[in-house]
Tab-separated table of C-alpha atoms in Angstrom:
chain	number	residue	atom	x	y	z
A	185	UNK	CA	36.113	-30.637	-93.456
A	186	UNK	CA	39.543	-30.063	-94.178
A	187	UNK	CA	42.488	-27.109	-92.996
A	188	UNK	CA	45.377	-26.265	-92.754
A	189	UNK	CA	47.718	-23.493	-90.604
A	190	UNK	CA	51.442	-22.812	-91.260
A	191	UNK	CA	53.993	-19.963	-89.920
A	192	UNK	CA	55.955	-18.505	-86.892
A	193	UNK	CA	54.702	-19.054	-83.256
A	194	UNK	CA	57.001	-17.396	-79.910
A	195	UNK	CA	55.250	-18.775	-76.527
A	196	UNK	CA	56.229	-17.534	-72.952
A	197	UNK	CA	54.766	-19.183	-69.783
A	198	UNK	CA	56.025	-18.954	-66.444
A	199	UNK	CA	58.036	-22.168	-65.997
A	200	UNK	CA	60.933	-21.687	-64.445
A	201	UNK	CA	63.827	-22.586	-67.777
A	202	UNK	CA	63.490	-25.485	-68.966
A	203	UNK	CA	59.856	-25.938	-69.211
A	204	UNK	CA	59.294	-29.921	-68.284
A	205	UNK	CA	55.906	-29.872	-70.224
A	206	UNK	CA	57.072	-30.613	-73.851
A	207	UNK	CA	57.968	-33.904	-72.112
A	208	UNK	CA	55.006	-34.667	-69.946
A	209	UNK	CA	56.831	-33.800	-66.477
A	210	UNK	CA	55.479	-32.028	-64.110
A	211	UNK	CA	54.793	-28.513	-64.253
A	212	UNK	CA	57.795	-25.902	-62.123
A	213	UNK	CA	57.747	-22.625	-62.121
A	214	UNK	CA	60.268	-19.948	-61.016
A	215	UNK	CA	58.005	-19.771	-57.184
A	216	UNK	CA	58.216	-23.416	-56.741
A	217	UNK	CA	54.414	-23.474	-58.348
A	218	UNK	CA	53.746	-26.363	-60.066
A	219	UNK	CA	51.430	-25.800	-62.713
A	220	UNK	CA	52.091	-23.826	-65.936
A	221	UNK	CA	50.360	-20.131	-67.139
A	222	UNK	CA	51.148	-19.689	-70.766
A	223	UNK	CA	50.366	-18.242	-74.152
A	224	UNK	CA	51.610	-19.063	-77.558
A	225	UNK	CA	50.525	-15.882	-80.673
A	226	UNK	CA	50.591	-17.397	-84.435
A	227	UNK	CA	51.643	-15.982	-86.893
A	228	UNK	CA	49.471	-17.999	-89.766
A	229	UNK	CA	51.953	-16.865	-93.455
A	230	UNK	CA	49.265	-19.934	-95.421
A	231	UNK	CA	45.952	-21.158	-94.446
A	232	UNK	CA	42.287	-22.193	-94.717
A	233	UNK	CA	39.242	-23.824	-93.569
A	234	UNK	CA	37.988	-25.547	-96.394
A	235	UNK	CA	37.029	-22.005	-98.418
A	236	UNK	CA	37.821	-19.580	-95.255
A	237	UNK	CA	41.492	-17.767	-96.488
A	238	UNK	CA	43.503	-17.966	-93.373
A	239	UNK	CA	46.181	-16.566	-94.678
A	240	UNK	CA	48.325	-13.098	-92.804
A	241	UNK	CA	45.840	-13.284	-88.826
A	242	UNK	CA	47.423	-13.807	-85.736
A	243	UNK	CA	45.994	-15.237	-83.039
A	244	UNK	CA	46.534	-16.117	-79.453
A	245	UNK	CA	46.289	-19.225	-77.140
A	246	UNK	CA	46.398	-19.453	-73.695
A	247	UNK	CA	46.612	-22.332	-71.691
A	248	UNK	CA	46.449	-22.830	-67.555
A	249	UNK	CA	47.870	-26.502	-66.943
A	250	UNK	CA	47.611	-27.917	-63.821
A	251	UNK	CA	49.901	-30.072	-63.816
A	252	UNK	CA	51.759	-32.940	-66.191
A	253	UNK	CA	49.825	-32.582	-69.611
A	254	UNK	CA	49.094	-35.939	-69.976
A	255	UNK	CA	46.694	-35.453	-66.059
A	256	UNK	CA	44.592	-33.002	-68.231
A	257	UNK	CA	41.954	-31.036	-67.319
A	258	UNK	CA	43.554	-27.809	-69.074
A	259	UNK	CA	41.889	-24.482	-69.729
A	260	UNK	CA	42.540	-22.850	-72.601
A	261	UNK	CA	41.240	-19.806	-74.346
A	262	UNK	CA	41.738	-18.129	-78.177
A	263	UNK	CA	42.058	-14.093	-78.497
A	264	UNK	CA	42.028	-13.641	-82.866
A	265	UNK	CA	43.531	-10.403	-84.137
A	266	UNK	CA	40.614	-7.129	-84.849
A	267	UNK	CA	42.357	-6.913	-88.539
A	268	UNK	CA	40.963	-10.572	-89.135
A	269	UNK	CA	37.314	-10.648	-90.038
A	270	UNK	CA	34.488	-12.472	-88.454
A	271	UNK	CA	34.910	-15.334	-90.637
A	272	UNK	CA	38.201	-16.168	-89.699
A	273	UNK	CA	37.913	-15.583	-86.177
A	274	UNK	CA	34.931	-18.441	-86.068
A	275	UNK	CA	37.195	-20.636	-88.583
A	276	UNK	CA	40.038	-20.566	-86.098
A	277	UNK	CA	37.981	-20.878	-82.775
A	278	UNK	CA	36.672	-24.159	-84.591
A	279	UNK	CA	40.239	-25.686	-85.291
A	280	UNK	CA	41.545	-24.995	-82.002
A	281	UNK	CA	38.722	-25.701	-79.852
A	282	UNK	CA	38.944	-28.689	-81.453
A	283	UNK	CA	35.712	-29.091	-84.024
A	284	UNK	CA	37.620	-29.649	-86.611
A	285	UNK	CA	39.275	-32.098	-85.829
A	286	UNK	CA	43.810	-32.586	-86.440
A	287	UNK	CA	46.180	-32.051	-84.220
A	288	UNK	CA	43.614	-29.702	-81.746
A	289	UNK	CA	40.999	-32.155	-82.001
A	290	UNK	CA	43.300	-34.916	-80.450
A	291	UNK	CA	44.511	-32.086	-77.978
A	292	UNK	CA	41.205	-31.001	-76.870
A	293	UNK	CA	40.574	-34.250	-74.842
A	294	UNK	CA	43.010	-33.438	-71.528
A	295	UNK	CA	40.412	-29.822	-71.967
A	296	UNK	CA	38.764	-29.398	-69.127
A	297	UNK	CA	37.595	-25.842	-69.266
A	298	UNK	CA	36.963	-24.133	-73.029
A	299	UNK	CA	37.532	-20.632	-71.920
A	300	UNK	CA	35.952	-18.855	-74.870
A	301	UNK	CA	37.199	-16.933	-78.140
A	302	UNK	CA	37.754	-13.084	-77.893
A	303	UNK	CA	39.082	-10.610	-80.072
A	304	UNK	CA	41.662	-7.841	-79.667
A	305	UNK	CA	45.133	-6.683	-81.385
A	306	UNK	CA	47.529	-9.636	-81.462
A	307	UNK	CA	50.978	-9.151	-82.939
A	308	UNK	CA	54.691	-10.751	-83.158
A	309	UNK	CA	58.326	-9.030	-83.835
A	310	UNK	CA	60.618	-10.750	-85.083
A	311	UNK	CA	64.329	-9.990	-85.867
A	312	UNK	CA	66.901	-11.508	-82.764
A	313	UNK	CA	64.637	-10.498	-80.066
A	314	UNK	CA	61.475	-11.483	-80.907
A	315	UNK	CA	58.080	-10.756	-78.540
A	316	UNK	CA	54.449	-11.054	-79.128
A	317	UNK	CA	51.453	-8.796	-78.115
A	318	UNK	CA	48.293	-8.861	-77.163
A	319	UNK	CA	46.742	-5.369	-76.481
A	320	UNK	CA	46.018	-5.389	-72.840
A	321	UNK	CA	46.178	-8.617	-72.082
A	322	UNK	CA	49.589	-9.471	-72.735
A	323	UNK	CA	53.091	-8.819	-73.616
A	324	UNK	CA	56.437	-10.427	-73.500
A	325	UNK	CA	60.331	-10.290	-75.012
A	326	UNK	CA	62.063	-13.549	-75.939
A	327	UNK	CA	65.526	-14.609	-75.970
A	328	UNK	CA	67.155	-17.416	-76.612
A	329	UNK	CA	69.319	-19.896	-75.038
A	330	UNK	CA	72.752	-21.082	-76.485
A	331	UNK	CA	74.847	-23.497	-77.133
A	332	UNK	CA	79.226	-23.153	-77.210
A	333	UNK	CA	79.110	-22.345	-80.859
A	334	UNK	CA	76.624	-19.772	-79.999
A	335	UNK	CA	73.667	-21.099	-82.469
A	336	UNK	CA	69.909	-20.854	-80.400
A	337	UNK	CA	69.419	-24.421	-78.316
A	338	UNK	CA	66.366	-26.945	-80.038
A	339	UNK	CA	64.834	-29.105	-79.349
A	340	UNK	CA	63.850	-32.309	-81.298
A	341	UNK	CA	61.404	-34.931	-81.390
A	342	UNK	CA	59.743	-33.891	-78.167
A	343	UNK	CA	56.242	-36.034	-76.695
A	344	UNK	CA	54.542	-32.240	-77.278
A	345	UNK	CA	55.590	-29.479	-79.158
A	346	UNK	CA	54.097	-26.803	-81.896
A	347	UNK	CA	57.007	-27.802	-83.988
A	348	UNK	CA	59.072	-31.126	-84.074
A	349	UNK	CA	61.965	-29.195	-83.384
A	350	UNK	CA	61.940	-26.253	-81.462
A	351	UNK	CA	64.019	-22.913	-80.451
A	352	UNK	CA	64.038	-22.371	-76.224
A	353	UNK	CA	64.508	-19.679	-74.299
A	354	UNK	CA	63.541	-17.134	-71.734
A	355	UNK	CA	60.743	-14.914	-71.906
A	356	UNK	CA	59.846	-11.626	-69.882
A	357	UNK	CA	56.761	-9.597	-69.364
A	358	UNK	CA	53.288	-10.130	-67.675
A	359	UNK	CA	50.099	-11.395	-69.206
A	360	UNK	CA	46.539	-11.417	-67.968
A	361	UNK	CA	43.399	-12.806	-69.686
A	362	UNK	CA	41.004	-14.978	-69.360
A	363	UNK	CA	41.509	-15.021	-65.794
A	364	UNK	CA	45.133	-16.458	-66.395
A	365	UNK	CA	47.486	-13.840	-64.779
A	366	UNK	CA	51.503	-15.104	-64.464
A	367	UNK	CA	55.031	-13.958	-64.851
A	368	UNK	CA	57.012	-15.379	-67.801
A	369	UNK	CA	59.641	-16.840	-67.755
A	370	UNK	CA	60.131	-19.630	-70.228
A	371	UNK	CA	59.843	-19.099	-73.607
A	372	UNK	CA	60.119	-20.883	-77.441
A	373	UNK	CA	59.807	-20.287	-81.149
A	374	UNK	CA	59.671	-22.041	-84.268
A	375	UNK	CA	57.940	-22.585	-87.584
A	376	UNK	CA	55.018	-24.971	-87.764
A	377	UNK	CA	52.064	-26.613	-89.532
A	378	UNK	CA	48.906	-27.858	-88.881
A	379	UNK	CA	46.240	-29.647	-91.185
A	380	UNK	CA	43.144	-32.163	-90.182
A	381	UNK	CA	45.292	-34.480	-92.958
A	382	UNK	CA	48.313	-35.143	-90.402
A	383	UNK	CA	51.460	-36.901	-92.244
A	384	UNK	CA	52.602	-40.225	-90.926
A	385	UNK	CA	54.870	-39.826	-87.740
A	386	UNK	CA	54.230	-35.753	-87.930
A	387	UNK	CA	54.820	-34.597	-84.318
A	388	UNK	CA	51.876	-33.955	-81.815
A	389	UNK	CA	50.802	-30.129	-81.146
A	390	UNK	CA	50.670	-28.816	-77.854
A	391	UNK	CA	48.381	-26.416	-75.933
């Protein structure tokens, strides 16, 4: 089976700015803790799993990284927007759990526990101050870091990343889902493309 999804994401986590997970560093939160709890919300502009159209669907991917990413034993969970059909939700679960291969299939080698899929209202807000909402679970707002010229600070060519280049910043808000509770600090956003047929040299996805 073949699949592809592309669009925009916003992510936030408990790590102090800057999160060290993209370069496989030890997580550090603002209280001195050494694990990363996070949420990434994706809007699928275009996508499909075989003949299942995934365009327009929003979903949230939750993570608990107990140490640096390649140490494994991740906990991950998925929340799919209630506006999606059951068929669309099932297709996304197959992709994000790693069963359909591609970048999430590669990442699934690090999964220690898949926490399952839930349904709730999931949404992204855009503009100068993007944010993400998973009703009853997570509400985060994002503010980019900027350089001396006022443009957003970006990271390129990281070992792990949802995109080859992504904007970084700060988030505020709280999340409590799948038994994973945290106050947000770090954030990032970018356009993304994931596919079961990865181009040679494509950036590895980060859950």
